[in-house]
Amino acid sequence: MHYVGIDLAWGDRSPTGVAVLDADGRLVHVSVAQTDDEVVAAVTPYTSEACLVAVDAPLVVTNATGNRPAEAALNRDFARFDAGAHPSNTGKAELAGTPRGARLVKRLGLDMNPASGRARRAIEVYPHPATVVLFRLGRTLKYKNKQGRSLETLRAALLELAGHLEGLATADPPMTLTGNPAWEGLVTRLREARRKSELRVVEDQVDAVVCAYVARYADAHPGRTTTYGDLATGYIVTPTLPEDLVPEPRARAGRAEPSEDEAPPTEPDPVRAAVRAYVRDRPALEEATRGYVRLVTDLLDEAGINYLAVTGRTKSVESFAGKVERLLDRGVAPEDLEEQITDQVGVRVVTYVLTDVAAVADLLGDQLRVLDDRDMGRETASEGRWGYASRHVLVQVDEDSARVADDPARAALAGRTASVQVRTVLQHAWAEFEHDIRYKGSVPEEHANDLDRRFALAAGLLELADREFETIRDRLRVSVVEAAEEDTDPRIDATDLAAFLAGRFPDAGWSRTDHYAWVSSLLLELGITSLKELGSVLQEVDSAAITEQMAYKYPPGAVRRLDDALLASFGERYVALHGNAHRVDLLRARLARLSGA
């Protein structure tokens, strides 16, 4: 099943946006076409089998003047939200014969009866009322080019719409846009546009995405969808307007304060105001998310701590809106919302074993300002049960430390808060599966208790498995040392080096596999080509003194321990190695620390 959105231009001299979602709501295509042939070519790969094509253009027009009955009915509901439809009639040259939309639908062989149950069909839609309903807008977003609207005004509104659309990743039904290169390219072009014409090309494709989602929504929730009009006189399909959604009051310039007998103006909706502010700030938050992922990854690599993955995400617009509503319901003041929603930037570190979770948390505490640190697994255990286990560390880059370190990357993050989740791969698997079942699935009430019991059982088994993995790693560390002692091969490869370092630094954690290979190349630059030579070098190094000088506040990995030992032994020669060119300043700072400067 594919859901196709077509933001159809009136004629073939203007761009037409095309977007396609797959059966799971993932964006698989977005582009611009111009002629009918180009539109048909773009959508044909997705319409040969089951599909629902949503076209933003009249499909049926029979009235000679004025509005179609569908437009009149829709306008009675949506005109007060600035989402009314323009009149369509055969008096307009482009609608005098068969409308362009109907011609395309016929070429594609689709049934355009809105009540049809056929596998391949098309419907007429209109993005403006759809966005009002889907995003609970008090009025439409003003991203259409009209007199008096500046480039920046249009850009801000279109960015807000893009943010809302990305937020549908957690909606029902979901739509996934982030991660799609074409979509991310669109958003980049939107931010970088220098002319309104450049925005227009992006706007058509964004509208097409709206249309595609309306098709998916109508297919998933026919009971929450309204069809204005009928096949005989023309129709428009859109999500149903909620009874409690009211228009946002218009700003009245030049008005004095209301008199005592005049009703005061309605206060603006704090949820909408907060969401709009968040959407405006979201590009900066996305950049901060990428920055924090780079920073945490660099810290882990520098410390030599083993990990599986470091990922990040910026809180979706819909998730932010939901959090705002919950906080307001609890009595939080609107001006305090930003301070309360601390997970706008999220980073996740997945490790292999439990001791590395603690090591990562200690590292963050040493290198960043920690605002909060919660061990969710310990909290769950203290309640005498099994369940969600993860370390949640709320961090912030300290402005003073960023300035002292003369690190532009850190300085760019100063003042931004990030919520860092640290968990083992088994804890991660449990959390992801549990979230998917509970929040995206439908659990019948009669099975809820049994489901809770089974999730608790799985959590307990995984906790035991985590402990066993810890034991396995500790025993392997001993066994690889014994194996290394019997190995007479003078070459230093990553496996041999890992075994050697496990014996040399028995209290150090394992480092990432690729880091052993990396430090082997540094040894080669130093002319050290055997474990015997390396052992001789390290014999002259006072490891205890290095540990005291570095004052580690986290358990450094084996590669970091070797790195510091080589730095202490070779000094500036080690700093100047080609393989260290990317971290000269960092190494010099550490060398000064080792020298007691």
Coordinates of N, CA and C in Angstrom, one line a residue, residues 217-421:
Y217 N -4.1 9.1 6.9 CA -5.0 9.3 8.0 C -6.5 8.8 7.6
A218 N -6.9 9.2 6.4 CA -8.3 8.9 6.0 C -8.4 7.4 5.9
D219 N -7.4 6.7 5.5 CA -7.4 5.2 5.3 C -7.4 4.6 6.7
A220 N -6.7 5.1 7.6 CA -6.6 4.5 9.0 C -7.8 4.9 9.9
H221 N -8.3 6.1 9.7 CA -9.4 6.5 10.6 C -10.6 7.1 9.8
P222 N -11.3 6.3 9.0 CA -12.4 6.9 8.3 C -13.5 7.5 9.2
G223 N -13.6 7.0 10.4 CA -14.6 7.6 11.4 C -14.2 8.9 11.9
R224 N -12.9 9.3 11.7 CA -12.5 10.6 12.1 C -12.2 11.6 10.9
T225 N -12.8 11.2 9.8 CA -12.6 11.9 8.6 C -13.9 12.4 8.1
T226 N -14.0 13.6 7.5 CA -15.2 14.2 7.0 C -15.1 14.4 5.5
T227 N -16.1 13.9 4.7 CA -16.2 14.2 3.3 C -17.2 15.3 3.1
Y228 N -16.8 16.5 2.7 CA -17.7 17.6 2.4 C -18.1 17.4 0.9
G229 N -19.4 17.5 0.6 CA -19.9 17.3 -0.8 C -20.0 15.9 -1.1
D230 N -20.1 15.6 -2.4 CA -20.3 14.3 -2.9 C -19.6 14.1 -4.3
L231 N -19.7 12.9 -4.9 CA -19.1 12.6 -6.2 C -19.8 13.4 -7.3
A232 N -21.1 13.6 -7.1 CA -21.8 14.3 -8.2 C -21.5 15.7 -8.4
T233 N -21.3 16.4 -7.3 CA -21.0 17.9 -7.4 C -19.6 18.3 -7.0
G234 N -18.8 17.3 -6.6 CA -17.5 17.6 -6.1 C -17.4 17.5 -4.6
Y235 N -16.2 17.1 -4.1 CA -16.1 16.8 -2.7 C -14.6 17.2 -2.2
I236 N -14.5 17.3 -0.9 CA -13.2 17.5 -0.3 C -13.1 16.6 1.0
V237 N -12.0 15.8 1.1 CA -11.9 14.9 2.3 C -10.8 15.6 3.2
T238 N -11.2 15.6 4.5 CA -10.3 16.2 5.5 C -10.5 15.6 6.8
P239 N -9.5 15.6 7.7 CA -9.7 15.2 9.1 C -10.8 16.0 9.7
T240 N -11.7 15.4 10.6 CA -12.8 16.0 11.1 C -12.4 17.1 12.2
L241 N -13.1 18.2 12.1 CA -12.8 19.3 13.0 C -13.3 19.0 14.4
P242 N -12.4 19.0 15.4 CA -12.8 18.7 16.8 C -13.8 19.7 17.3
E243 N -14.7 19.3 18.2 CA -15.7 20.3 18.7 C -15.1 21.3 19.6
D244 N -14.0 20.9 20.3 CA -13.4 21.8 21.3 C -12.3 22.7 20.7
L245 N -12.1 22.6 19.3 CA -11.0 23.5 18.7 C -11.7 24.8 18.3
V246 N -11.1 25.9 18.8 CA -11.7 27.2 18.5 C -10.6 28.1 17.8
P247 N -11.1 29.1 17.0 CA -10.1 29.9 16.4 C -9.3 30.8 17.3
E248 N -8.1 31.1 17.0 CA -7.3 32.0 17.7 C -7.8 33.5 17.4
P249 N -7.9 34.3 18.5 CA -8.4 35.7 18.2 C -7.4 36.4 17.3
R250 N -8.0 37.3 16.5 CA -7.1 38.1 15.6 C -6.5 39.2 16.4
A251 N -5.3 39.6 16.2 CA -4.7 40.8 16.8 C -5.3 42.0 16.2
R252 N -5.7 42.9 17.0 CA -6.4 44.2 16.5 C -5.5 45.4 16.8
A253 N -4.8 45.8 15.8 CA -3.8 46.9 15.9 C -4.5 48.2 16.3
G254 N -3.9 48.9 17.2 CA -4.4 50.3 17.5 C -5.5 50.3 18.4
R255 N -6.0 49.2 19.0 CA -7.1 49.1 19.9 C -6.7 49.5 21.3
A256 N -7.5 50.3 22.0 CA -7.2 50.6 23.4 C -7.7 49.5 24.3
E257 N -7.4 49.6 25.6 CA -7.9 48.6 26.5 C -9.4 48.5 26.4
P258 N -10.0 47.3 26.6 CA -11.5 47.3 26.5 C -12.1 48.0 27.7
S259 N -13.3 48.6 27.5 CA -14.0 49.3 28.5 C -14.6 48.3 29.5
E260 N -15.1 48.8 30.6 CA -15.6 47.9 31.7 C -16.7 47.0 31.2
D261 N -17.6 47.5 30.3 CA -18.7 46.7 29.8 C -18.4 45.9 28.6
E262 N -17.1 45.9 28.1 CA -16.7 45.2 27.0 C -15.9 43.9 27.4
A263 N -16.2 42.8 26.8 CA -15.5 41.6 27.2 C -14.0 41.7 26.8
P264 N -13.1 41.3 27.7 CA -11.7 41.3 27.4 C -11.4 40.3 26.3
P265 N -10.3 40.6 25.6 CA -9.9 39.6 24.5 C -9.5 38.3 25.1
T266 N -9.7 37.3 24.3 CA -9.4 35.9 24.8 C -7.9 35.8 24.9
E267 N -7.4 35.2 26.0 CA -6.0 35.0 26.1 C -5.5 34.0 25.0
P268 N -4.3 34.2 24.5 CA -3.7 33.3 23.5 C -3.5 31.9 24.2
D269 N -3.7 30.9 23.4 CA -3.5 29.5 23.9 C -2.0 29.3 24.2
P270 N -1.7 29.0 25.5 CA -0.3 28.8 25.9 C 0.4 27.6 25.2
V271 N -0.4 26.6 24.9 CA 0.2 25.4 24.2 C 0.7 25.8 22.8
R272 N -0.2 26.5 22.1 CA 0.2 26.9 20.8 C 1.4 27.9 20.8
A273 N 1.3 28.8 21.8 CA 2.5 29.8 21.9 C 3.8 29.0 22.1
A274 N 3.7 28.1 23.1 CA 5.0 27.3 23.4 C 5.4 26.5 22.2
V275 N 4.5 25.9 21.5 CA 4.9 25.0 20.3 C 5.5 25.9 19.2
R276 N 4.9 27.1 19.0 CA 5.5 27.9 18.0 C 6.9 28.4 18.3
A277 N 7.1 28.7 19.6 CA 8.4 29.1 20.0 C 9.4 27.9 19.8
Y278 N 8.9 26.7 20.2 CA 9.8 25.6 20.1 C 10.1 25.3 18.6
V279 N 9.2 25.4 17.7 CA 9.4 25.2 16.3 C 10.4 26.1 15.8
R280 N 10.3 27.4 16.2 CA 11.3 28.4 15.8 C 12.7 28.0 16.3
D281 N 12.8 27.5 17.5 CA 14.1 27.2 18.0 C 14.6 25.8 17.6
R282 N 13.8 25.0 17.0 CA 14.1 23.6 16.7 C 15.3 23.4 15.8
P283 N 15.5 24.2 14.8 CA 16.8 24.1 14.0 C 18.0 24.2 14.9
A284 N 18.0 25.1 15.8 CA 19.2 25.3 16.7 C 19.3 24.1 17.6
L285 N 18.2 23.5 18.0 CA 18.2 22.4 18.9 C 18.7 21.1 18.1
E286 N 18.4 21.0 16.9 CA 18.9 19.9 16.1 C 20.4 20.0 15.9
E287 N 20.9 21.2 15.7 CA 22.4 21.4 15.6 C 23.0 21.1 17.0
A288 N 22.4 21.5 18.1 CA 22.9 21.2 19.4 C 22.9 19.7 19.6
T289 N 21.9 19.0 19.2 CA 21.9 17.5 19.3 C 23.1 16.9 18.6
R290 N 23.3 17.4 17.4 CA 24.5 16.8 16.6 C 25.8 17.2 17.4
G291 N 25.8 18.4 17.9 CA 27.0 18.8 18.7 C 27.2 17.9 19.9
Y292 N 26.2 17.6 20.6 CA 26.3 16.8 21.8 C 26.7 15.4 21.5
V293 N 26.2 14.8 20.4 CA 26.6 13.5 20.0 C 28.1 13.4 19.7
R294 N 28.5 14.5 19.0 CA 30.0 14.5 18.7 C 30.8 14.7 20.0
L295 N 30.3 15.5 20.9 CA 31.1 15.8 22.1 C 31.2 14.5 23.0
V296 N 30.0 13.9 23.2 CA 30.0 12.7 24.0 C 30.8 11.5 23.4
T297 N 30.7 11.4 22.0 CA 31.6 10.4 21.3 C 33.0 10.7 21.5
D298 N 33.4 12.0 21.4 CA 34.8 12.3 21.5 C 35.3 12.0 23.0
L299 N 34.5 12.4 23.9 CA 34.8 12.1 25.3 C 35.0 10.6 25.6
L300 N 34.2 9.8 25.1 CA 34.3 8.4 25.3 C 35.5 7.8 24.6
D301 N 35.8 8.3 23.4 CA 36.9 7.8 22.6 C 38.2 8.2 23.3
E302 N 38.2 9.5 23.8 CA 39.4 10.0 24.5 C 39.7 9.2 25.8
A303 N 38.6 8.8 26.5 CA 38.7 8.1 27.7 C 39.0 6.6 27.5
G304 N 38.8 6.1 26.3 CA 39.1 4.7 26.0 C 38.0 3.8 26.5
I305 N 36.8 4.3 26.7 CA 35.7 3.5 27.3 C 35.0 2.8 26.1
N306 N 34.7 1.5 26.3 CA 34.1 0.7 25.3 C 32.6 1.0 25.2
Y307 N 32.0 1.1 24.0 CA 30.6 1.4 23.8 C 30.2 0.8 22.5
L308 N 28.9 0.6 22.4 CA 28.3 0.1 21.1 C 27.9 1.2 20.2
A309 N 27.2 2.2 20.7 CA 26.7 3.3 19.9 C 26.4 4.5 20.7
V310 N 26.5 5.7 20.0 CA 26.1 7.0 20.6 C 25.2 7.6 19.6
T311 N 24.0 7.8 19.9 CA 23.0 8.4 19.0 C 22.3 9.6 19.7
G312 N 21.6 10.4 18.9 CA 20.9 11.5 19.4 C 19.6 11.8 18.7
R313 N 18.7 12.5 19.4 CA 17.4 12.9 18.8 C 17.0 14.2 19.4
T314 N 16.3 15.0 18.6 CA 15.7 16.2 19.1 C 14.3 15.9 19.3
K315 N 13.7 16.4 20.4 CA 12.3 16.1 20.8 C 11.4 16.5 19.7
S316 N 10.5 15.6 19.3 CA 9.6 16.0 18.2 C 8.6 17.0 18.7
V317 N 8.0 17.7 17.7 CA 7.1 18.8 18.0 C 5.9 18.3 18.7
E318 N 5.4 17.1 18.2 CA 4.2 16.6 18.9 C 4.4 16.1 20.3
S319 N 5.6 15.5 20.5 CA 6.0 15.1 21.9 C 6.1 16.3 22.8
F320 N 6.7 17.4 22.3 CA 6.9 18.6 23.0 C 5.5 19.2 23.4
A321 N 4.6 19.2 22.4 CA 3.2 19.7 22.7 C 2.5 18.9 23.8
G322 N 2.7 17.6 23.7 CA 2.0 16.7 24.7 C 2.6 17.0 26.1
K323 N 3.9 17.2 26.2 CA 4.6 17.5 27.5 C 4.1 18.8 28.0
V324 N 3.9 19.8 27.1 CA 3.5 21.2 27.5 C 2.1 21.0 28.1
E325 N 1.2 20.3 27.5 CA -0.2 20.2 28.0 C -0.2 19.5 29.4
R326 N 0.6 18.5 29.5 CA 0.7 17.8 30.8 C 1.2 18.7 31.9
L327 N 2.2 19.5 31.6 CA 2.8 20.4 32.6 C 1.8 21.5 33.0
L328 N 1.1 22.1 32.0 CA 0.2 23.1 32.2 C -1.0 22.6 33.1
D329 N -1.4 21.3 32.8 CA -2.4 20.7 33.7 C -2.0 20.5 35.1
R330 N -0.7 20.4 35.3 CA -0.1 20.3 36.7 C 0.1 21.6 37.3
G331 N -0.2 22.7 36.6 CA -0.1 24.0 37.2 C 1.2 24.7 37.0
V332 N 2.1 24.2 36.1 CA 3.3 24.9 35.7 C 3.0 26.1 34.9
A333 N 3.7 27.2 35.3 CA 3.5 28.5 34.6 C 4.0 28.4 33.2
P334 N 3.4 29.1 32.2 CA 3.9 29.0 30.8 C 5.3 29.5 30.7
E335 N 5.7 30.5 31.5 CA 7.1 31.0 31.4 C 8.1 30.0 32.0
D336 N 7.7 29.0 32.7 CA 8.6 28.0 33.3 C 8.7 26.7 32.4
L337 N 8.0 26.7 31.3 CA 7.9 25.4 30.6 C 9.2 25.0 30.0
E338 N 10.0 25.9 29.5 CA 11.3 25.5 28.9 C 12.2 24.9 29.9
E339 N 12.2 25.5 31.1 CA 13.1 25.0 32.2 C 12.6 23.6 32.6
Q340 N 11.3 23.3 32.5 CA 10.8 22.0 32.9 C 11.0 20.9 31.9
I341 N 11.1 21.2 30.6 CA 11.2 20.2 29.6 C 12.7 20.1 29.3
T342 N 13.4 19.2 30.0 CA 14.8 19.2 29.9 C 15.4 18.2 28.9
D343 N 14.5 17.5 28.2 CA 14.9 16.5 27.2 C 14.7 16.9 25.8
Q344 N 14.8 18.2 25.5 CA 14.6 18.7 24.2 C 15.8 18.2 23.3
V345 N 17.0 18.1 23.9 CA 18.1 17.5 23.2 C 18.4 16.2 24.0
G346 N 18.4 15.1 23.2 CA 18.6 13.8 23.8 C 19.7 13.0 23.2
V347 N 20.6 12.4 24.1 CA 21.7 11.6 23.6 C 21.6 10.2 24.3
R348 N 21.8 9.2 23.5 CA 21.8 7.8 24.1 C 23.1 7.1 23.9
V349 N 23.7 6.6 25.0 CA 24.9 5.8 24.9 C 24.6 4.4 25.2
V350 N 24.9 3.4 24.3 CA 24.6 2.0 24.6 C 26.0 1.3 24.8
T351 N 26.1 0.7 25.9 CA 27.4 0.0 26.3 C 27.1 -1.5 26.2
Y352 N 28.2 -2.3 26.4 CA 28.1 -3.8 26.4 C 27.8 -4.3 27.8
V353 N 28.4 -3.8 28.8 CA 28.3 -4.3 30.2 C 28.0 -3.2 31.2
L354 N 27.5 -3.6 32.4 CA 27.0 -2.7 33.4 C 28.1 -1.8 33.9
T355 N 29.3 -2.3 34.1 CA 30.4 -1.4 34.6 C 30.7 -0.3 33.7
D356 N 30.5 -0.5 32.4 CA 30.7 0.6 31.5 C 29.7 1.7 31.6
V357 N 28.4 1.3 32.0 CA 27.4 2.3 32.2 C 27.9 3.3 33.3
A358 N 28.4 2.7 34.4 CA 28.9 3.6 35.5 C 30.1 4.4 35.0
A359 N 30.9 3.8 34.2 CA 32.1 4.5 33.7 C 31.7 5.7 32.9
V360 N 30.7 5.6 32.0 CA 30.2 6.7 31.2 C 29.7 7.8 32.1
A361 N 28.9 7.4 33.1 CA 28.3 8.4 33.9 C 29.3 9.2 34.7
D362 N 30.4 8.5 35.2 CA 31.5 9.1 35.9 C 32.2 10.1 34.9
L363 N 32.4 9.6 33.7 CA 33.1 10.5 32.7 C 32.3 11.8 32.5
L364 N 31.0 11.6 32.3 CA 30.2 12.8 32.1 C 30.3 13.8 33.3
G365 N 30.3 13.2 34.5 CA 30.4 14.0 35.7 C 31.7 14.7 35.8
D366 N 32.8 14.1 35.2 CA 34.1 14.8 35.2 C 34.3 15.9 34.2
Q367 N 33.6 15.7 33.0 CA 33.9 16.6 31.9 C 32.8 17.6 31.7
L368 N 31.6 17.4 32.2 CA 30.5 18.3 32.0 C 29.8 18.7 33.3
R369 N 29.0 19.7 33.3 CA 28.3 20.0 34.5 C 27.0 19.1 34.6
V370 N 26.9 18.4 35.7 CA 25.8 17.5 35.8 C 24.7 18.2 36.6
L371 N 23.5 18.3 36.0 CA 22.4 18.9 36.7 C 21.5 17.9 37.5
D372 N 21.5 16.7 37.0 CA 20.7 15.6 37.6 C 21.3 14.3 37.2
D373 N 21.2 13.3 38.0 CA 21.7 11.9 37.7 C 20.8 10.9 38.4
R374 N 20.1 10.2 37.6 CA 19.1 9.2 38.1 C 19.5 7.8 37.6
D375 N 19.6 6.9 38.5 CA 19.8 5.5 38.1 C 18.4 4.8 38.2
M376 N 17.8 4.7 37.0 CA 16.4 4.2 37.0 C 16.3 2.7 37.4
G377 N 17.4 2.0 37.0 CA 17.4 0.6 37.4 C 17.4 0.4 39.0
R378 N 18.2 1.3 39.6 CA 18.3 1.2 41.1 C 17.0 1.7 41.7
E379 N 16.4 2.7 41.1 CA 15.1 3.1 41.7 C 14.1 2.0 41.5
T380 N 14.1 1.3 40.4 CA 13.1 0.3 40.2 C 13.4 -0.9 41.2
A381 N 14.6 -1.2 41.4 CA 15.0 -2.3 42.3 C 14.6 -1.9 43.8
S382 N 14.8 -0.6 44.1 CA 14.4 -0.2 45.5 C 13.0 -0.4 45.8
E383 N 12.1 -0.5 44.8 CA 10.7 -0.7 45.0 C 10.4 -2.2 45.0
G384 N 11.4 -3.0 44.9 CA 11.2 -4.4 45.0 C 10.7 -5.1 43.7
R385 N 11.0 -4.5 42.6 CA 10.5 -5.0 41.3 C 11.5 -4.9 40.2
W386 N 11.2 -5.6 39.1 CA 12.1 -5.5 37.9 C 11.3 -4.7 36.9
G387 N 12.1 -4.0 36.0 CA 11.5 -3.2 35.0 C 12.5 -2.4 34.3
Y388 N 12.1 -1.1 33.9 CA 13.0 -0.2 33.2 C 14.3 0.1 33.9
A389 N 15.4 -0.1 33.2 CA 16.7 0.2 33.8 C 17.5 1.0 32.8
S390 N 18.0 2.2 33.3 CA 18.8 3.1 32.5 C 19.3 4.2 33.4
R391 N 20.5 4.7 33.0 CA 21.1 5.8 33.8 C 20.7 7.1 33.0
H392 N 20.0 8.0 33.7 CA 19.7 9.3 33.1 C 20.5 10.4 33.6
V393 N 21.3 11.0 32.8 CA 22.2 12.0 33.3 C 21.9 13.3 32.5
L394 N 21.5 14.3 33.3 CA 21.2 15.6 32.7 C 22.4 16.5 32.7
V395 N 23.0 16.9 31.6 CA 24.2 17.6 31.5 C 24.1 18.9 30.8
Q396 N 25.1 19.7 31.1 CA 25.2 21.0 30.4 C 26.7 21.4 30.3
V397 N 27.0 22.0 29.2 CA 28.4 22.5 29.0 C 28.5 23.8 29.7
D398 N 29.5 23.8 30.6 CA 29.7 25.0 31.4 C 30.4 26.1 30.6
E399 N 29.9 27.3 30.6 CA 30.4 28.4 29.8 C 31.9 28.7 30.1
D400 N 32.2 28.7 31.4 CA 33.5 29.0 31.8 C 34.5 28.0 31.3
S401 N 34.2 26.7 31.5 CA 35.1 25.6 31.1 C 35.3 25.6 29.6
A402 N 34.2 25.9 28.9 CA 34.4 25.9 27.4 C 35.3 27.1 27.0
R403 N 35.2 28.2 27.7 CA 36.0 29.3 27.3 C 37.5 29.0 27.7
V404 N 37.7 28.4 28.8 CA 39.1 28.1 29.3 C 39.7 27.1 28.3
A405 N 38.9 26.1 27.9 CA 39.4 25.0 27.0 C 39.6 25.6 25.6
D406 N 39.1 26.8 25.3 CA 39.2 27.3 23.9 C 38.7 26.3 22.9
D407 N 37.6 25.8 23.2 CA 37.0 24.7 22.3 C 35.7 25.3 21.7
P408 N 35.8 25.7 20.4 CA 34.6 26.3 19.8 C 33.4 25.4 19.8
A409 N 33.6 24.0 19.6 CA 32.5 23.1 19.6 C 31.8 23.1 21.0
R410 N 32.6 23.1 22.0 CA 31.9 23.2 23.4 C 31.3 24.5 23.6
A411 N 31.9 25.6 23.2 CA 31.4 26.9 23.3 C 30.0 27.0 22.7
A412 N 29.8 26.4 21.5 CA 28.6 26.4 20.8 C 27.4 25.8 21.6
L413 N 27.8 24.9 22.5 CA 26.8 24.1 23.3 C 26.5 24.8 24.6
A414 N 27.3 25.8 25.0 CA 27.2 26.4 26.3 C 25.8 26.9 26.6
G415 N 25.3 26.5 27.7 CA 23.9 26.9 28.1 C 22.8 25.9 27.6
R416 N 23.2 25.1 26.7 CA 22.2 24.1 26.2 C 22.3 22.8 27.1
T417 N 21.1 22.3 27.5 CA 21.0 21.1 28.3 C 20.8 19.9 27.5
A418 N 21.3 18.8 27.8 CA 21.1 17.5 27.1 C 20.8 16.4 28.1
S419 N 19.8 15.6 27.8 CA 19.5 14.5 28.6 C 20.2 13.3 28.0
V420 N 21.1 12.7 28.7 CA 21.9 11.5 28.2 C 21.5 10.3 28.9
Q421 N 21.0 9.3 28.1 CA 20.6 8.0 28.6 C 21.7 7.1 28.4

